[in-house]
mmCIF file of C-alpha atoms and ligand atoms in Angstrom:
data_model
loop_
_atom_site.group_PDB
_atom_site.id
_atom_site.type_symbol
_atom_site.label_atom_id
_atom_site.label_comp_id
_atom_site.label_asym_id
_atom_site.label_seq_id
_atom_site.Cartn_x
_atom_site.Cartn_y
_atom_site.Cartn_z
ATOM 1 C CA UNK B 1 -1.093 -27.226 -23.225
ATOM 2 C CA UNK B 2 -2.935 -27.206 -19.871
ATOM 3 C CA UNK B 3 -4.549 -23.929 -18.867
ATOM 4 C CA UNK B 4 -5.125 -22.453 -15.404
ATOM 5 C CA UNK B 5 -8.592 -21.405 -14.233
ATOM 6 C CA UNK B 6 -8.881 -19.338 -11.058
ATOM 7 C CA UNK B 7 -12.064 -20.109 -9.102
ATOM 8 C CA UNK B 8 -13.503 -16.761 -7.996
ATOM 9 C CA UNK B 9 -15.230 -18.251 -4.948
ATOM 10 C CA UNK B 10 -16.166 -14.995 -3.227
ATOM 11 C CA UNK B 11 -19.410 -13.902 -1.560
ATOM 12 C CA UNK B 12 -19.157 -10.396 -3.061
ATOM 13 C CA UNK B 13 -18.517 -9.309 -6.624
ATOM 14 C CA UNK B 14 -16.194 -6.429 -5.612
ATOM 15 C CA UNK B 15 -13.718 -8.936 -4.136
ATOM 16 C CA UNK B 16 -13.962 -11.163 -7.218
ATOM 17 C CA UNK B 17 -13.359 -8.276 -9.609
ATOM 18 C CA UNK B 18 -10.468 -6.977 -7.557
ATOM 19 C CA UNK B 19 -8.666 -10.347 -7.768
ATOM 20 C CA UNK B 20 -9.578 -10.684 -11.449
ATOM 21 C CA UNK B 21 -7.894 -7.302 -12.097
ATOM 22 C CA UNK B 22 -4.748 -8.479 -10.285
ATOM 23 C CA UNK B 23 -4.507 -11.732 -12.244
ATOM 24 C CA UNK B 24 -5.556 -10.457 -15.669
ATOM 25 C CA UNK B 25 -3.126 -11.038 -18.486
ATOM 26 C CA UNK B 26 -1.425 -14.126 -17.092
ATOM 27 C CA UNK B 27 -4.291 -16.296 -15.809
ATOM 28 C CA UNK B 28 -6.445 -16.837 -18.925
ATOM 29 C CA UNK B 29 -9.631 -18.219 -17.337
ATOM 30 C CA UNK B 30 -11.810 -17.455 -14.333
ATOM 31 C CA UNK B 31 -14.588 -19.550 -12.856
ATOM 32 C CA UNK B 32 -17.863 -18.136 -11.583
ATOM 33 C CA UNK B 33 -19.650 -20.621 -9.344
ATOM 34 C CA UNK B 34 -22.986 -20.750 -7.563
ATOM 35 C CA UNK B 35 -22.126 -18.344 -4.773
ATOM 36 C CA UNK B 36 -20.702 -15.558 -6.925
ATOM 37 C CA UNK B 37 -23.263 -15.883 -9.737
ATOM 38 C CA UNK B 38 -26.060 -15.666 -7.175
ATOM 39 C CA UNK B 39 -24.832 -12.254 -6.023
ATOM 40 C CA UNK B 40 -23.268 -10.941 -9.253
ATOM 41 C CA UNK B 41 -25.433 -12.321 -12.069
ATOM 42 C CA UNK B 42 -25.031 -11.387 -15.748
ATOM 43 C CA UNK B 43 -23.516 -7.969 -14.943
ATOM 44 C CA UNK B 44 -20.538 -9.655 -13.312
ATOM 45 C CA UNK B 45 -20.019 -11.914 -16.341
ATOM 46 C CA UNK B 46 -20.012 -8.806 -18.503
ATOM 47 C CA UNK B 47 -17.378 -7.151 -16.285
ATOM 48 C CA UNK B 48 -15.133 -10.232 -16.484
ATOM 49 C CA UNK B 49 -15.488 -10.325 -20.266
ATOM 50 C CA UNK B 50 -14.437 -6.656 -20.357
ATOM 51 C CA UNK B 51 -11.284 -7.715 -18.497
ATOM 52 C CA UNK B 52 -10.705 -10.175 -21.403
ATOM 53 C CA UNK B 53 -11.179 -13.345 -19.367
ATOM 54 C CA UNK B 54 -12.441 -16.611 -20.725
ATOM 55 C CA UNK B 55 -15.352 -17.208 -18.365
ATOM 56 C CA UNK B 56 -16.280 -20.626 -16.997
ATOM 57 C CA UNK B 57 -19.789 -20.659 -15.504
ATOM 58 C CA UNK B 58 -19.799 -23.535 -13.009
ATOM 59 C CA UNK B 59 -23.450 -23.979 -12.034
ATOM 60 C CA UNK B 60 -23.446 -27.785 -12.511
ATOM 61 C CA UNK B 61 -26.838 -28.055 -14.208
ATOM 62 C CA UNK B 62 -28.908 -31.129 -13.319
ATOM 63 C CA UNK B 63 -32.611 -31.129 -14.213
ATOM 64 C CA UNK B 64 -35.027 -32.449 -16.830
ATOM 65 C CA UNK B 65 -33.636 -32.235 -20.400
ATOM 66 C CA UNK B 66 -35.792 -29.293 -21.545
ATOM 67 C CA UNK B 67 -34.932 -27.174 -18.500
ATOM 68 C CA UNK B 68 -31.211 -27.828 -18.887
ATOM 69 C CA UNK B 69 -31.337 -27.072 -22.630
ATOM 70 C CA UNK B 70 -32.980 -23.709 -21.908
ATOM 71 C CA UNK B 71 -30.465 -22.964 -19.122
ATOM 72 C CA UNK B 72 -27.588 -23.681 -21.540
ATOM 73 C CA UNK B 73 -29.107 -21.247 -24.068
ATOM 74 C CA UNK B 74 -29.509 -18.583 -21.375
ATOM 75 C CA UNK B 75 -25.925 -19.067 -20.135
ATOM 76 C CA UNK B 76 -24.459 -19.055 -23.652
ATOM 77 C CA UNK B 77 -26.290 -15.828 -24.482
ATOM 78 C CA UNK B 78 -24.299 -14.136 -21.669
ATOM 79 C CA UNK B 79 -21.108 -14.794 -23.654
ATOM 80 C CA UNK B 80 -19.600 -17.378 -21.319
ATOM 81 C CA UNK B 81 -16.969 -19.721 -22.768
ATOM 82 C CA UNK B 82 -17.503 -22.913 -20.737
ATOM 83 C CA UNK B 83 -20.155 -24.391 -18.451
ATOM 84 C CA UNK B 84 -20.814 -27.499 -16.390
ATOM 85 C CA UNK B 85 -23.639 -30.001 -16.067
ATOM 86 C CA UNK B 86 -23.803 -33.319 -14.209
ATOM 87 C CA UNK B 87 -23.121 -36.444 -16.326
ATOM 88 C CA UNK B 88 -25.427 -38.168 -13.838
ATOM 89 C CA UNK B 89 -28.282 -36.303 -15.597
ATOM 90 C CA UNK B 90 -27.933 -38.953 -18.297
ATOM 91 C CA UNK B 91 -28.083 -39.217 -22.055
ATOM 92 C CA UNK B 92 -31.204 -37.197 -22.883
ATOM 93 C CA UNK B 93 -30.214 -34.306 -20.620
ATOM 94 C CA UNK B 94 -26.647 -34.154 -21.967
ATOM 95 C CA UNK B 95 -27.689 -34.465 -25.613
ATOM 96 C CA UNK B 96 -30.255 -31.671 -25.212
ATOM 97 C CA UNK B 97 -27.551 -29.476 -23.631
ATOM 98 C CA UNK B 98 -25.083 -30.212 -26.455
ATOM 99 C CA UNK B 99 -27.715 -29.430 -29.080
ATOM 100 C CA UNK B 100 -28.619 -26.166 -27.348
ATOM 101 C CA UNK B 101 -24.962 -25.113 -27.187
ATOM 102 C CA UNK B 102 -24.290 -25.978 -30.840
ATOM 103 C CA UNK B 103 -27.243 -23.890 -31.970
ATOM 104 C CA UNK B 104 -25.948 -20.648 -30.418
ATOM 105 C CA UNK B 105 -25.197 -18.004 -33.047
ATOM 106 C CA UNK B 106 -23.140 -16.120 -30.432
ATOM 107 C CA UNK B 107 -20.578 -18.971 -30.283
ATOM 108 C CA UNK B 108 -20.677 -22.405 -28.681
ATOM 109 C CA UNK B 109 -19.490 -22.664 -25.082
ATOM 110 C CA UNK B 110 -17.500 -25.765 -24.092
ATOM 111 C CA UNK B 111 -19.642 -28.225 -22.131
ATOM 112 C CA UNK B 112 -18.012 -30.147 -19.295
ATOM 113 C CA UNK B 113 -19.766 -32.982 -17.501
ATOM 114 C CA UNK B 114 -19.160 -33.410 -13.778
ATOM 115 C CA UNK B 115 -18.238 -37.044 -13.062
ATOM 116 C CA UNK B 116 -17.506 -37.591 -9.339
ATOM 117 C CA UNK B 117 -17.011 -34.558 -7.102
ATOM 118 C CA UNK B 118 -13.450 -34.343 -5.784
ATOM 119 C CA UNK B 119 -14.806 -33.973 -2.233
ATOM 120 C CA UNK B 120 -16.107 -37.601 -2.275
ATOM 121 C CA UNK B 121 -14.127 -40.407 -0.698
ATOM 122 C CA UNK B 122 -14.755 -44.021 -1.812
ATOM 123 C CA UNK B 123 -18.084 -45.258 -0.400
ATOM 124 C CA UNK B 124 -19.504 -41.756 0.174
ATOM 125 C CA UNK B 125 -21.495 -41.417 -3.076
ATOM 126 C CA UNK B 126 -25.150 -42.084 -2.237
ATOM 127 C CA UNK B 127 -26.391 -45.267 -3.899
ATOM 128 C CA UNK B 128 -23.166 -45.896 -5.851
ATOM 129 C CA UNK B 129 -20.928 -48.775 -4.839
ATOM 130 C CA UNK B 130 -18.358 -48.406 -7.661
ATOM 131 C CA UNK B 131 -15.015 -46.822 -6.771
ATOM 132 C CA UNK B 132 -14.774 -43.118 -7.749
ATOM 133 C CA UNK B 133 -12.265 -43.841 -10.551
ATOM 134 C CA UNK B 134 -14.427 -46.585 -12.055
ATOM 135 C CA UNK B 135 -17.613 -44.509 -11.828
ATOM 136 C CA UNK B 136 -15.863 -41.458 -13.304
ATOM 137 C CA UNK B 137 -14.712 -43.515 -16.303
ATOM 138 C CA UNK B 138 -18.231 -44.880 -16.893
ATOM 139 C CA UNK B 139 -19.638 -41.350 -16.838
ATOM 140 C CA UNK B 140 -16.808 -40.088 -19.091
ATOM 141 C CA UNK B 141 -17.718 -42.695 -21.734
ATOM 142 C CA UNK B 142 -21.276 -41.364 -21.566
ATOM 143 C CA UNK B 143 -20.094 -37.749 -21.817
ATOM 144 C CA UNK B 144 -18.179 -38.434 -25.017
ATOM 145 C CA UNK B 145 -21.027 -40.398 -26.612
ATOM 146 C CA UNK B 146 -23.577 -37.721 -25.679
ATOM 147 C CA UNK B 147 -21.683 -34.837 -27.296
ATOM 148 C CA UNK B 148 -19.946 -33.117 -24.372
ATOM 149 C CA UNK B 149 -16.498 -31.561 -24.882
ATOM 150 C CA UNK B 150 -14.975 -32.811 -21.671
ATOM 151 C CA UNK B 151 -15.408 -33.927 -18.096
ATOM 152 C CA UNK B 152 -14.645 -32.596 -14.637
ATOM 153 C CA UNK B 153 -12.650 -35.194 -12.726
ATOM 154 C CA UNK B 154 -9.929 -35.462 -10.123
ATOM 155 C CA UNK B 155 -6.305 -35.615 -11.276
ATOM 156 C CA UNK B 156 -6.328 -39.226 -10.063
ATOM 157 C CA UNK B 157 -8.865 -40.112 -12.752
ATOM 158 C CA UNK B 158 -7.551 -37.922 -15.593
ATOM 159 C CA UNK B 159 -4.846 -40.391 -16.657
ATOM 160 C CA UNK B 160 -7.273 -43.307 -17.096
ATOM 161 C CA UNK B 161 -9.854 -41.128 -18.816
ATOM 162 C CA UNK B 162 -7.323 -39.645 -21.279
ATOM 163 C CA UNK B 163 -5.952 -43.132 -22.044
ATOM 164 C CA UNK B 164 -9.433 -44.519 -22.768
ATOM 165 C CA UNK B 165 -10.940 -41.423 -24.385
ATOM 166 C CA UNK B 166 -8.148 -39.240 -25.830
ATOM 167 C CA UNK B 167 -10.606 -36.925 -27.573
ATOM 168 C CA UNK B 168 -12.298 -35.895 -24.322
ATOM 169 C CA UNK B 169 -10.849 -32.929 -22.391
ATOM 170 C CA UNK B 170 -10.232 -33.235 -18.639
ATOM 171 C CA UNK B 171 -10.755 -30.352 -16.238
ATOM 172 C CA UNK B 172 -9.367 -31.042 -12.767
ATOM 173 C CA UNK B 173 -10.278 -29.309 -9.496
ATOM 174 C CA UNK B 174 -8.880 -30.518 -6.159
ATOM 175 C CA UNK B 175 -5.467 -29.106 -7.068
ATOM 176 C CA UNK B 176 -3.138 -28.418 -4.171
ATOM 177 C CA UNK B 177 0.442 -27.168 -4.547
ATOM 178 C CA UNK B 178 2.817 -28.792 -2.066
ATOM 179 C CA UNK B 179 2.261 -27.409 1.439
ATOM 180 C CA UNK B 180 -1.253 -25.978 0.930
ATOM 181 C CA UNK B 181 -4.291 -27.041 2.962
ATOM 182 C CA UNK B 182 -6.702 -29.612 1.462
ATOM 183 C CA UNK B 183 -9.827 -27.949 2.967
ATOM 184 C CA UNK B 184 -12.898 -30.074 2.126
ATOM 185 C CA UNK B 185 -11.225 -31.605 -0.957
ATOM 186 C CA UNK B 186 -10.285 -35.276 -0.663
ATOM 187 C CA UNK B 187 -8.864 -36.670 -3.920
ATOM 188 C CA UNK B 188 -6.240 -33.948 -4.354
ATOM 189 C CA UNK B 189 -3.161 -33.672 -6.587
ATOM 190 C CA UNK B 190 -0.337 -31.191 -7.235
ATOM 191 C CA UNK B 191 -0.431 -29.007 -10.375
ATOM 192 C CA UNK B 192 2.628 -30.723 -11.898
ATOM 193 C CA UNK B 193 1.230 -34.203 -11.400
ATOM 194 C CA UNK B 194 -2.211 -33.302 -12.763
ATOM 195 C CA UNK B 195 -0.618 -31.872 -15.922
ATOM 196 C CA UNK B 196 1.555 -34.992 -16.249
ATOM 197 C CA UNK B 197 -1.645 -37.087 -16.031
ATOM 198 C CA UNK B 198 -2.981 -35.237 -19.077
ATOM 199 C CA UNK B 199 -5.276 -32.620 -17.499
ATOM 200 C CA UNK B 200 -6.289 -29.922 -20.004
ATOM 201 C CA UNK B 201 -7.554 -27.395 -17.430
ATOM 202 C CA UNK B 202 -6.726 -26.992 -13.730
ATOM 203 C CA UNK B 203 -9.213 -25.197 -11.460
ATOM 204 C CA UNK B 204 -7.637 -23.623 -8.397
ATOM 205 C CA UNK B 205 -9.486 -21.650 -5.739
ATOM 206 C CA UNK B 206 -8.319 -21.423 -2.130
ATOM 207 C CA UNK B 207 -4.576 -21.951 -2.755
ATOM 208 C CA UNK B 208 -4.700 -18.655 -4.733
ATOM 209 C CA UNK B 209 -7.536 -16.824 -2.945
ATOM 210 C CA UNK B 210 -6.163 -17.396 0.557
ATOM 211 C CA UNK B 211 -2.476 -16.863 -0.266
ATOM 212 C CA UNK B 212 -0.707 -13.813 1.228
ATOM 213 C CA UNK B 213 0.035 -12.830 -2.396
ATOM 214 C CA UNK B 214 -2.479 -14.327 -4.859
ATOM 215 C CA UNK B 215 -0.328 -13.097 -7.764
ATOM 216 C CA UNK B 216 2.723 -14.961 -6.443
ATOM 217 C CA UNK B 217 0.650 -18.093 -5.740
ATOM 218 C CA UNK B 218 -0.752 -18.080 -9.284
ATOM 219 C CA UNK B 219 2.736 -17.591 -10.760
ATOM 220 C CA UNK B 220 4.068 -20.522 -8.722
ATOM 221 C CA UNK B 221 1.199 -22.750 -9.885
ATOM 222 C CA UNK B 222 1.877 -21.790 -13.520
ATOM 223 C CA UNK B 223 5.556 -22.674 -13.007
ATOM 224 C CA UNK B 224 4.569 -26.025 -11.470
ATOM 225 C CA UNK B 225 2.279 -26.674 -14.449
ATOM 226 C CA UNK B 226 5.148 -25.957 -16.845
ATOM 227 C CA UNK B 227 7.348 -28.393 -14.881
ATOM 228 C CA UNK B 228 4.603 -31.030 -15.108
ATOM 229 C CA UNK B 229 4.797 -30.997 -18.893
ATOM 230 C CA UNK B 230 8.313 -32.415 -18.658
ATOM 231 C CA UNK B 231 7.374 -35.272 -16.277
HETATM 232 O O1 LIG F 1 -10.700 -23.927 -3.365
HETATM 233 P P1 LIG F 1 -10.575 -25.096 -4.304
HETATM 234 O O2 LIG F 1 -9.280 -25.077 -5.093
HETATM 235 O O3 LIG F 1 -10.848 -26.418 -3.633
HETATM 236 O O4 LIG F 1 -11.721 -24.834 -5.365
HETATM 237 C C1 LIG F 1 -12.125 -25.790 -6.311
HETATM 238 C C2 LIG F 1 -13.257 -25.246 -7.107
HETATM 239 O O5 LIG F 1 -13.614 -26.231 -8.070
HETATM 240 C C3 LIG F 1 -14.518 -24.923 -6.285
HETATM 241 O O6 LIG F 1 -15.084 -23.753 -6.859
HETATM 242 C C4 LIG F 1 -15.418 -26.111 -6.526
HETATM 243 O O7 LIG F 1 -16.788 -25.765 -6.551
HETATM 244 C C5 LIG F 1 -14.994 -26.562 -7.920
HETATM 245 N N1 LIG F 1 -15.232 -27.957 -8.241
HETATM 246 C C6 LIG F 1 -14.746 -29.002 -7.471
HETATM 247 N N2 LIG F 1 -15.026 -30.300 -7.806
HETATM 248 C C7 LIG F 1 -15.769 -30.575 -8.872
HETATM 249 C C8 LIG F 1 -16.267 -29.521 -9.668
HETATM 250 C C9 LIG F 1 -15.968 -28.206 -9.319
HETATM 251 O O8 LIG F 1 -14.017 -28.768 -6.513
HETATM 252 N N3 LIG F 1 -15.988 -31.821 -9.235
#
């Protein structure tokens, strides 16, 4: 069953924790990205764990294999439950990350490989002429072979990826309920449709964060996700 992740994309940890308190109990996961981790660090992760969240650390690692392996160990030691790295980092980087995660006595976090960012339109990826869907599938094959648990992809790619690689989990950002603004996202999809395509996790930021009532917005998205299961 697909699960909702709220992206706590805030510049200050007080705002992030305040929303996390409002949504606790019915949104099971929260995402800490570059901006929030830069200001909040490990102490913020600890606070979110105290609120009983599953924590997704979205720092999108991309570096030489040894550096990424050490970063995965450091992140896992904070007690996070999921993290991201770029599939584009290739086989040695991904394998080193998977090995580092598996060796953690404190519990293995799920590793998700970023395929093609949902803000890219066809032709915008530097040096890559393949269409986003084709390139995402190539990288997803790599992710599965190299020991990752899943991939980050747009809802438009999730269906093809799940059909080709049923054992790989799909985490989809770029989710927009009907009537909400796209912002900088390009390859967007509604929550119901993404679930119907086989998404395992939906990441939603601005449609919840900028709503007059974030609690109501999150409840509506959960209802749309439930409807998507029947499509
Ligand atoms: O506000 P919005 O719903 O667009 O937020 C989406 C979140 O998912 C952001 O935190 C963004 O960094 C993240 N994300 C993404 N595309 C990816 C990976 C992560 O939009 N491929």
